[in-house]
Every structure is written in C-alpha cells, then in structure tokens.
Amino acid sequence: MATFNHQDGHHVETDGARIYYEEQGDRHGPALVFLHGGFGDIETFNAITPQLGKRWRLIGIDSRGQGKSTLGGAALSYKRLQQDVEAVIRHLGLDRVSIIGHSDGGIAALRLAASRTVGVDKLVTIGAHWALGADDPTRDMYAGITAEIWREMFPHSYDSYQKLNPEPDFERLTAALQSLWLDSGEDGYPNEAVRDITAALLVVRGDEDPLVSRANAVELADRVPGAKLLNIPFADHSTHEDQPGWLLPVLDAFLHDR
C-alpha cells in the first residue's frame, strides 16, 4: 500500500536547511508531488495516496521546518518553500511533474506553476489562497494563533511535529508560519501572477473551510484558463482528509485526463 511513513526517505540540503522527501507508489509512473499545509507533514495525504500510488510515482516533500525537514536560519516565505520544492525536483532529475498541494503547499505550488521554472502538467490545490487581501478576515485568525493555542486545538499535529522533527522548536516554527501567512510582499502569495499558469488546474475547496472563502476559490479558477473548480460539501479545510471518498474519483478523472 502506497503511504508515506517517514522511514523510506532522504534529505536534500538547500539554502541552509535539510529538506526531507520520500517516494512511494509506482516508481515507473509519472511523478506526482505532494505538498502539505502548515504545521503538517506528508503523512496527512495518506487517505488518498494508496489509490493514487497504483499509477503514479508519489513524491512527498516535508515543508521547511515541518515533518523531518529543518527550518534553517533564513526567513520563511512562500518563495522559499517554492525554491525548496524546485531543489528536490532538480535533485531527482525530473523534467515534468504534477502536484497536489494543500493550503501552504498549494500556495507554493501556485507560485511554482506561475514561474514556469519547472514543467508542471497538472496542479491540484486544496484549500489554498491565491491572494489574501488586507480586509480578508482570515488575517485576523492568523494573527491570533500562538504556539499554545495550536497545541491545545491540534494536539496530534503538535505530537507529530515533536516526534518527527530533528530540530524541534515549536514556538519558533509558529512565529515563522505566522509571518509566512501574513506576508503581503512579493515573496508571499502569488496574487495576479496566477494568470501566468499554463498547467491544467483543479481548485478544490471544502464547503465548510473557515479560511478560504468560496469567493477566493472562484476568483482563482476564473484567473486560469480552463481551470476546474470543485467545492465539496461536508468538508473543512483539509478536504483530502475529511472527504477522501468524494475527492478521489475527481482526482482520478482530472489527473488522467489528456
């Protein structure tokens, strides 16, 4: 069964950090990269990887400072996350990939696809902002997050981090992620650069997502020619974990559509 386990992987050293990646699935299939959300790791995709691994070469990347990847000394930004992904793809010698990115991972993937520094065939974003306006209420939610609040609300996330990370410092990680989320500069959200995306795009949103509004998801889909939009009922911010049974048939159809 193709699942990420944090036992079969390797590290790539880039820009002051050691980035962990792991391969599962059909090693002879086309490459499908998984980029997780904030405070997460690649194992958060394990509800959907067994089916996808039957046809795809699955490549999971722990984002900088999370999972088994170290944070390094440089400031965290979506541009830096994008560059880390590029470093792993180059290390593996891949010319083209498809990507499934959740939340922060989806935002980094949007930047990557828009930059065209790597050939991206298919891109699936799940609960990912393309932009975060000054009046977006999500900003207040991000600004109010502390390490203590996260530990209390998501103890499993905290425990996984403490277990996996080679240099655990949860307070420092929380501050770095909060700065990442609130960054309005050019190293942050892709904003109108998403119009440069030529990859096939599927925008996925859970209908009960408290962070990414329906309007934000529609705006993203409207900016990329041919993009598909999937709004799944009874799903929260992590649709791939909340409703994998509803998501997987659409992923199969989208990823295998030529």
PDB file of C-alpha atoms in Angstrom, residues 203 216-229:
ATOM      1  CA  VAL A 203      -9.159  24.143  -7.476  1.00  0.00           C
ATOM      2  CA  ASN A 216     -11.457  33.254  -3.209  1.00  0.00           C
ATOM      3  CA  ALA A 217     -11.652  29.807  -4.823  1.00  0.00           C
ATOM      4  CA  VAL A 218     -13.853  31.099  -7.654  1.00  0.00           C
ATOM      5  CA  GLU A 219     -11.505  34.046  -8.230  1.00  0.00           C
ATOM      6  CA  LEU A 220      -8.564  31.670  -8.610  1.00  0.00           C
ATOM      7  CA  ALA A 221     -10.388  29.402 -11.053  1.00  0.00           C
ATOM      8  CA  ASP A 222     -11.535  32.409 -13.077  1.00  0.00           C
ATOM      9  CA  ARG A 223      -7.956  33.638 -13.494  1.00  0.00           C
ATOM     10  CA  VAL A 224      -6.534  30.460 -15.030  1.00  0.00           C
ATOM     11  CA  PRO A 225      -7.908  29.472 -18.457  1.00  0.00           C
ATOM     12  CA  GLY A 226      -9.597  26.081 -18.404  1.00  0.00           C
ATOM     13  CA  ALA A 227      -9.352  25.668 -14.627  1.00  0.00           C
ATOM     14  CA  LYS A 228     -11.815  23.345 -12.890  1.00  0.00           C
ATOM     15  CA  LEU A 229     -13.469  24.149  -9.552  1.00  0.00           C
TER      16      LEU A 229
END
